[in-house]
mmCIF file of C-alpha atoms in Angstrom:
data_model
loop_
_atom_site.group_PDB
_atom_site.id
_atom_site.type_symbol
_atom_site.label_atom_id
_atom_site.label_comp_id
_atom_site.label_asym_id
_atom_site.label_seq_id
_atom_site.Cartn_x
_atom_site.Cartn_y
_atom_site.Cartn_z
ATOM 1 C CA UNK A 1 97.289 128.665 110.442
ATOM 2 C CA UNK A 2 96.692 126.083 107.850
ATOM 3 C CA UNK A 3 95.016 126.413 104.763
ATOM 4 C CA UNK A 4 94.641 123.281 102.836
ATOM 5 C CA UNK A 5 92.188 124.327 100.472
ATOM 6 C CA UNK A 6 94.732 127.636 99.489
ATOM 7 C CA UNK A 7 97.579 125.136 99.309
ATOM 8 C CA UNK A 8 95.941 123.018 96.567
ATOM 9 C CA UNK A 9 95.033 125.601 94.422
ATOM 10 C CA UNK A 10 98.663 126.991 94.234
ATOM 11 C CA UNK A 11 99.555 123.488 93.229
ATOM 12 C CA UNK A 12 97.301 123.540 90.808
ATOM 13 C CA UNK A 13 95.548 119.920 92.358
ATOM 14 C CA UNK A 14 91.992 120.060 92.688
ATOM 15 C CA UNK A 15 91.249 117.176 95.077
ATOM 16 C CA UNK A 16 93.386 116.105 97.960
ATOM 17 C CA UNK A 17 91.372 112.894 99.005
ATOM 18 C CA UNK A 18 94.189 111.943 101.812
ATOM 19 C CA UNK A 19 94.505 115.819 103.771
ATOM 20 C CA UNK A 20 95.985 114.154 106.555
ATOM 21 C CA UNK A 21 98.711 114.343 104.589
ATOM 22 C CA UNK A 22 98.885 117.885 103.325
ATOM 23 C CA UNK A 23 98.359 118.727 107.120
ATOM 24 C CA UNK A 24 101.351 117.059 108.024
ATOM 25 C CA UNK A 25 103.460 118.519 105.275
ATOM 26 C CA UNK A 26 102.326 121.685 106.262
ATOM 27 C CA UNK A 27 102.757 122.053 110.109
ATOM 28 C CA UNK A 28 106.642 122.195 110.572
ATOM 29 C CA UNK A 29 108.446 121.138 113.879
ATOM 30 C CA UNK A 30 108.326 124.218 115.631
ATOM 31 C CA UNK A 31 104.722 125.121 115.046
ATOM 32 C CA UNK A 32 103.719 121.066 116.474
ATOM 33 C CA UNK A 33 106.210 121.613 119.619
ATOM 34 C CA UNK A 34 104.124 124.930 120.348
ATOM 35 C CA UNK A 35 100.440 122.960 120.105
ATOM 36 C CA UNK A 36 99.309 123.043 123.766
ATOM 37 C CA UNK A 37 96.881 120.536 122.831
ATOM 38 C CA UNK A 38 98.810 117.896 122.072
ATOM 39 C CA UNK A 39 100.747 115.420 124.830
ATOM 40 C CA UNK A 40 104.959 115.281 124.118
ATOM 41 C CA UNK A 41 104.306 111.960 122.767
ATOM 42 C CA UNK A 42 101.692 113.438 120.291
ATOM 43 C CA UNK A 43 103.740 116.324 119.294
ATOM 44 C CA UNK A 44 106.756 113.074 119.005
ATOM 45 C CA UNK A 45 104.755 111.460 117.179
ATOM 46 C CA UNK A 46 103.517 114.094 114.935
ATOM 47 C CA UNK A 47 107.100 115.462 114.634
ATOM 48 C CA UNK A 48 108.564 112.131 113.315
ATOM 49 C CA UNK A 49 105.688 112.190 110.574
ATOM 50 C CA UNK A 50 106.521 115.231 109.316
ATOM 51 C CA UNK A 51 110.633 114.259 108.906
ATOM 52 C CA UNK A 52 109.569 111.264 106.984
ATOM 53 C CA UNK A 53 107.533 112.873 104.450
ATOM 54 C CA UNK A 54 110.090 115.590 104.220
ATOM 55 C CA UNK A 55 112.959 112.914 103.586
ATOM 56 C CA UNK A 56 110.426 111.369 101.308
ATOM 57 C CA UNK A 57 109.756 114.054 99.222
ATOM 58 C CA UNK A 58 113.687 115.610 99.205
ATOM 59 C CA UNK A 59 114.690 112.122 97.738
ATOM 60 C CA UNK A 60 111.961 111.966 95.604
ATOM 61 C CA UNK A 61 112.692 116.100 94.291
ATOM 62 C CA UNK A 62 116.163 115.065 93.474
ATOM 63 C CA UNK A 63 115.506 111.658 91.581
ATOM 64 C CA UNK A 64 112.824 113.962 89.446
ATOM 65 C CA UNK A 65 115.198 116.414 88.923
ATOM 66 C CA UNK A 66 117.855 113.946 87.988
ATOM 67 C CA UNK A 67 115.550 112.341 85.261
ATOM 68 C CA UNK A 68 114.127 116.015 84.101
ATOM 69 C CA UNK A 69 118.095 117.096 83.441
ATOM 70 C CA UNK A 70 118.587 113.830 81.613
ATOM 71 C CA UNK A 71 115.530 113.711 79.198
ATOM 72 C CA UNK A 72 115.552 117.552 78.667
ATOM 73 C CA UNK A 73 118.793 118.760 78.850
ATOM 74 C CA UNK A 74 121.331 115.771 78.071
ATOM 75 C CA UNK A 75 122.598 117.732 75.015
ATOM 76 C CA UNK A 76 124.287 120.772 77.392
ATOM 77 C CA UNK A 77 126.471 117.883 78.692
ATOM 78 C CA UNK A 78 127.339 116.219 82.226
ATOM 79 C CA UNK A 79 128.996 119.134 83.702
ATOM 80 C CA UNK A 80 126.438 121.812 83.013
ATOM 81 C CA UNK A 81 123.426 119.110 84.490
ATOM 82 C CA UNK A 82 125.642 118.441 87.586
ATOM 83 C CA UNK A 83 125.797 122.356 87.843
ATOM 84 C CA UNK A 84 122.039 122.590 87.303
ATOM 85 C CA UNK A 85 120.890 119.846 90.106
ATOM 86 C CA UNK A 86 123.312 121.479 92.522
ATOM 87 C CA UNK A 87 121.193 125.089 92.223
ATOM 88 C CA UNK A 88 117.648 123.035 91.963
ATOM 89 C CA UNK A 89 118.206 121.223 95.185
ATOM 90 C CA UNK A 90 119.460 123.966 96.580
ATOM 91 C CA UNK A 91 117.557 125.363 99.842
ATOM 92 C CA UNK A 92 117.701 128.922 98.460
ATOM 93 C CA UNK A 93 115.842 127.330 95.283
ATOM 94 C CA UNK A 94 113.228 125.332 97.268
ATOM 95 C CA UNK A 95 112.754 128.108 99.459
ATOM 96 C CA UNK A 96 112.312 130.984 96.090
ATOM 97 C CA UNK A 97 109.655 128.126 95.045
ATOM 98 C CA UNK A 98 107.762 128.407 97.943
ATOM 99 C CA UNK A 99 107.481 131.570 98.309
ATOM 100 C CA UNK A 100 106.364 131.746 94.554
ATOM 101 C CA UNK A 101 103.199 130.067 94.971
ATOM 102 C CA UNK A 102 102.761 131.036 98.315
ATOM 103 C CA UNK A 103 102.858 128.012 100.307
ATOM 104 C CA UNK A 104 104.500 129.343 103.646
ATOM 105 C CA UNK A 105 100.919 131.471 103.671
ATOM 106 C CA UNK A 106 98.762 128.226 104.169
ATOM 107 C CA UNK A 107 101.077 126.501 106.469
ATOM 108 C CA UNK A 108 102.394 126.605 110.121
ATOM 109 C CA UNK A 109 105.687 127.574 110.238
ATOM 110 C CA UNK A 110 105.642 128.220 113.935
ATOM 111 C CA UNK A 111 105.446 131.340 115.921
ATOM 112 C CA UNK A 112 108.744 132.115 116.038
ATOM 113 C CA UNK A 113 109.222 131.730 111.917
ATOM 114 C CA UNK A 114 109.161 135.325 111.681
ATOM 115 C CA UNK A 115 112.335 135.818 114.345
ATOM 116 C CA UNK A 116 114.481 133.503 112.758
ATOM 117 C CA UNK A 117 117.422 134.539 110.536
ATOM 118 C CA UNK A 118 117.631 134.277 106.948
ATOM 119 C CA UNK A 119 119.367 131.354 106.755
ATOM 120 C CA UNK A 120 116.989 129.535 109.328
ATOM 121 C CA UNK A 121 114.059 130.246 107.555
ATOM 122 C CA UNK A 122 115.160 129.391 104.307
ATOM 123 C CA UNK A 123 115.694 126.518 105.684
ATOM 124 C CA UNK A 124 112.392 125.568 106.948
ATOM 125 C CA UNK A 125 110.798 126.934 103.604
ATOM 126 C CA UNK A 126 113.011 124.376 101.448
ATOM 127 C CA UNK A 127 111.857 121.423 103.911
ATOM 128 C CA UNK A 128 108.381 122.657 103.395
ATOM 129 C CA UNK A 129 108.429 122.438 99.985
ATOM 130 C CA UNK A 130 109.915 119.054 99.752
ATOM 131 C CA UNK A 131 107.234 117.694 102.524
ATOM 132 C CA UNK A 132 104.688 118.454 99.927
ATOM 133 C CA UNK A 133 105.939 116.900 97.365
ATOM 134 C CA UNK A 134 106.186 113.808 99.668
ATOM 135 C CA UNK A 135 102.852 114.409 100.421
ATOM 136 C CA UNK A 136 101.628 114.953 97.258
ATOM 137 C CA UNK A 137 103.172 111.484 95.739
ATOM 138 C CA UNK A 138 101.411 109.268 98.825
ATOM 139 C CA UNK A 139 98.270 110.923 97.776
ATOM 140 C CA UNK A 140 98.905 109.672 94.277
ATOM 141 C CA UNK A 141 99.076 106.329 95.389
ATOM 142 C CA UNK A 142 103.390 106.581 95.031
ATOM 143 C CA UNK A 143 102.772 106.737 91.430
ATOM 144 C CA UNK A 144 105.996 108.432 90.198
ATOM 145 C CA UNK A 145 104.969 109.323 86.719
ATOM 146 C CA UNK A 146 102.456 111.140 87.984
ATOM 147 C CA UNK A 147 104.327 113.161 90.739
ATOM 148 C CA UNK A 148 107.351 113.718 87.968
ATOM 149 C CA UNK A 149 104.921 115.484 85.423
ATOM 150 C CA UNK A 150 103.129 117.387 87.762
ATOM 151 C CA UNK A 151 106.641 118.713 89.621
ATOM 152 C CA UNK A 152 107.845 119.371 85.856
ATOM 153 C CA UNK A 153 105.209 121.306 84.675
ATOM 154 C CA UNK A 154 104.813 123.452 87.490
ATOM 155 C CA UNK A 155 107.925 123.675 89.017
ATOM 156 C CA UNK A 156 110.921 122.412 86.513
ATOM 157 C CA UNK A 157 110.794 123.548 83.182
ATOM 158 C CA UNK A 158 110.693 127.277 84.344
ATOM 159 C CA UNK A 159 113.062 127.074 86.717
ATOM 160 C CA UNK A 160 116.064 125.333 84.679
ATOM 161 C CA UNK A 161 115.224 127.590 81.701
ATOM 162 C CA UNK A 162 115.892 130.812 84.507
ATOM 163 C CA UNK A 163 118.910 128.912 85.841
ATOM 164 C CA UNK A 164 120.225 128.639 82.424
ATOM 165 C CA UNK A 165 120.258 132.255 81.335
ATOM 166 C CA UNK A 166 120.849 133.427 84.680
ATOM 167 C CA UNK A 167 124.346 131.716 84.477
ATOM 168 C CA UNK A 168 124.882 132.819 80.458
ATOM 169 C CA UNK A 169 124.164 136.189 81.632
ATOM 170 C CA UNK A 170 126.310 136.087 84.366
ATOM 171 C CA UNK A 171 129.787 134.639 82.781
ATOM 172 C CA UNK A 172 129.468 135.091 79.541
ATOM 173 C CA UNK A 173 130.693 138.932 78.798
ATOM 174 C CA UNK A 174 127.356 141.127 76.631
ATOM 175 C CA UNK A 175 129.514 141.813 74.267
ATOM 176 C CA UNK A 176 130.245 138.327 73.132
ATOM 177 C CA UNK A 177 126.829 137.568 72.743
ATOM 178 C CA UNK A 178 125.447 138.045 69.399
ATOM 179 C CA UNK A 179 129.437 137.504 68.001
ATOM 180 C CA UNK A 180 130.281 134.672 69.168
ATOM 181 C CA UNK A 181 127.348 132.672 70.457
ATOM 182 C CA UNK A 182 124.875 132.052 68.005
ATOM 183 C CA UNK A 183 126.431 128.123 67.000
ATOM 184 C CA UNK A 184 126.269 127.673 71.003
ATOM 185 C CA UNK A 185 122.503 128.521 71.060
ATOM 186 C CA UNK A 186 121.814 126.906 67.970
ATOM 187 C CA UNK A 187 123.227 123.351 68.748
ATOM 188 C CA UNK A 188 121.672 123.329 72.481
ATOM 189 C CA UNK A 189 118.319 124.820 70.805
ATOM 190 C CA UNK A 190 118.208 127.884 72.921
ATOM 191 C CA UNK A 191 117.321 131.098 71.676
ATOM 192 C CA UNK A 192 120.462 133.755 72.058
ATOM 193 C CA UNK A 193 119.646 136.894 74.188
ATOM 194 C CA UNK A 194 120.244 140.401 72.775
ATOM 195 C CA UNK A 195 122.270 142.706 74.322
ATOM 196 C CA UNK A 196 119.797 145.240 75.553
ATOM 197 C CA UNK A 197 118.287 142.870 77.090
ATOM 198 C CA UNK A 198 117.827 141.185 80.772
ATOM 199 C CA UNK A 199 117.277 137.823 82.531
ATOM 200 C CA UNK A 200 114.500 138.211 83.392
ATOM 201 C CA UNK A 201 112.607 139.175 80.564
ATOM 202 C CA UNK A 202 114.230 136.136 78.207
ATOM 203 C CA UNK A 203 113.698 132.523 78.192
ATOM 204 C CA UNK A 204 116.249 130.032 77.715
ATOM 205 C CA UNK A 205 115.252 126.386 76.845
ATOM 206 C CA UNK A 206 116.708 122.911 77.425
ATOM 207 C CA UNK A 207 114.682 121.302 74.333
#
């Protein structure tokens, strides 16, 4: 069941003045093909809205990511900002956002959304997120700025900072840390990790 006025508040946007929109970002596929109200050509209809603000808002996701990597993190280098976009626009990263701020509980993901495998339904939680950031652009009148600090803000700077120390932590051996890594930190203005300590409780930053 949809919840637009839940939805909006885990964006952190007060005022949705178009909720057509937000409706149609938030009633996947499955859930319009199961509407016994609506005729085929309806649920057609409805179905081909929703794929256009979802390809709206995936193109839209990567561009912003794209220009986030390049204003906040050009001095890690090509390579390690091609790595970064690759796990942003990831479905397994679209779908961890979503559950963060708890979209899939004021949306329609179908009845069946609890059946599905893993991979199915992180699927459908990636598209969901990227149908509201479609639909959240359109409501701003496809201003881009607008869309790009808001997805930064809330979504972008947090989750390249985790990306970032998730993959230090991961290839770089603990030992090495404090010995051999301070320069590294220093010129990419991060702050270097101890060794007692874990991902998740540190916070690496592009700038």
């Amino acid at each position: 069941m949809i919840n637009s006025n839940f939805v909006k508040h885990q964006l952190g946007i007060k005022a949705f003045h178009h909720q057509e929109l937000l409706e149609i970002a938030l009633t996947h596929p499955d859930a319009i093909a199961e509407s016994v109200g609506l005729t085929r050509e309806q649920q057609k209809s409805r179905t081909l809205e929703y794929l256009g603000i979802n390809r709206l808002g995936s193109n839209l996701f990567s561009q912003m990511v794209d220009d986030y990597l390049y204003l906040h993190c050009s001095h890690l280098g090509s390579a390690t900002r091609i790595l970064l976009k690759s796990d942003l626009v990831s479905p397994a990263i679209l779908a961890q956002l979503t559950i963060k701020i708890n979209l899939d509980q004021g949306s329609d993901l179908g009845k069946n959304y609890p059946l599905k495998p893993d991979f199915e339904q992180e699927k459908i939680l990636a598209e969901l997120f990227e149908a509201v950031v479609g639909a959240v652009y359109l409501e701003w009148d496809r201003d881009f700025e607008k869309t790009y600090n808001w997805l930064a803000n809330q979504f972008l700077a947090e989750r390249v900072n985790q990306i970032l120390m998730d993959l230090f932590v991961e290839f770089v051996p603990a030992a090495e840390w404090d010995a051999n890594f301070y320069p590294w930190f220093g010129s990419n203005h991060l702050t270097c990790p101890s060794q007692n300590s874990s991902s998740k409780s540190n916070s690496l930053s592009c700038s």
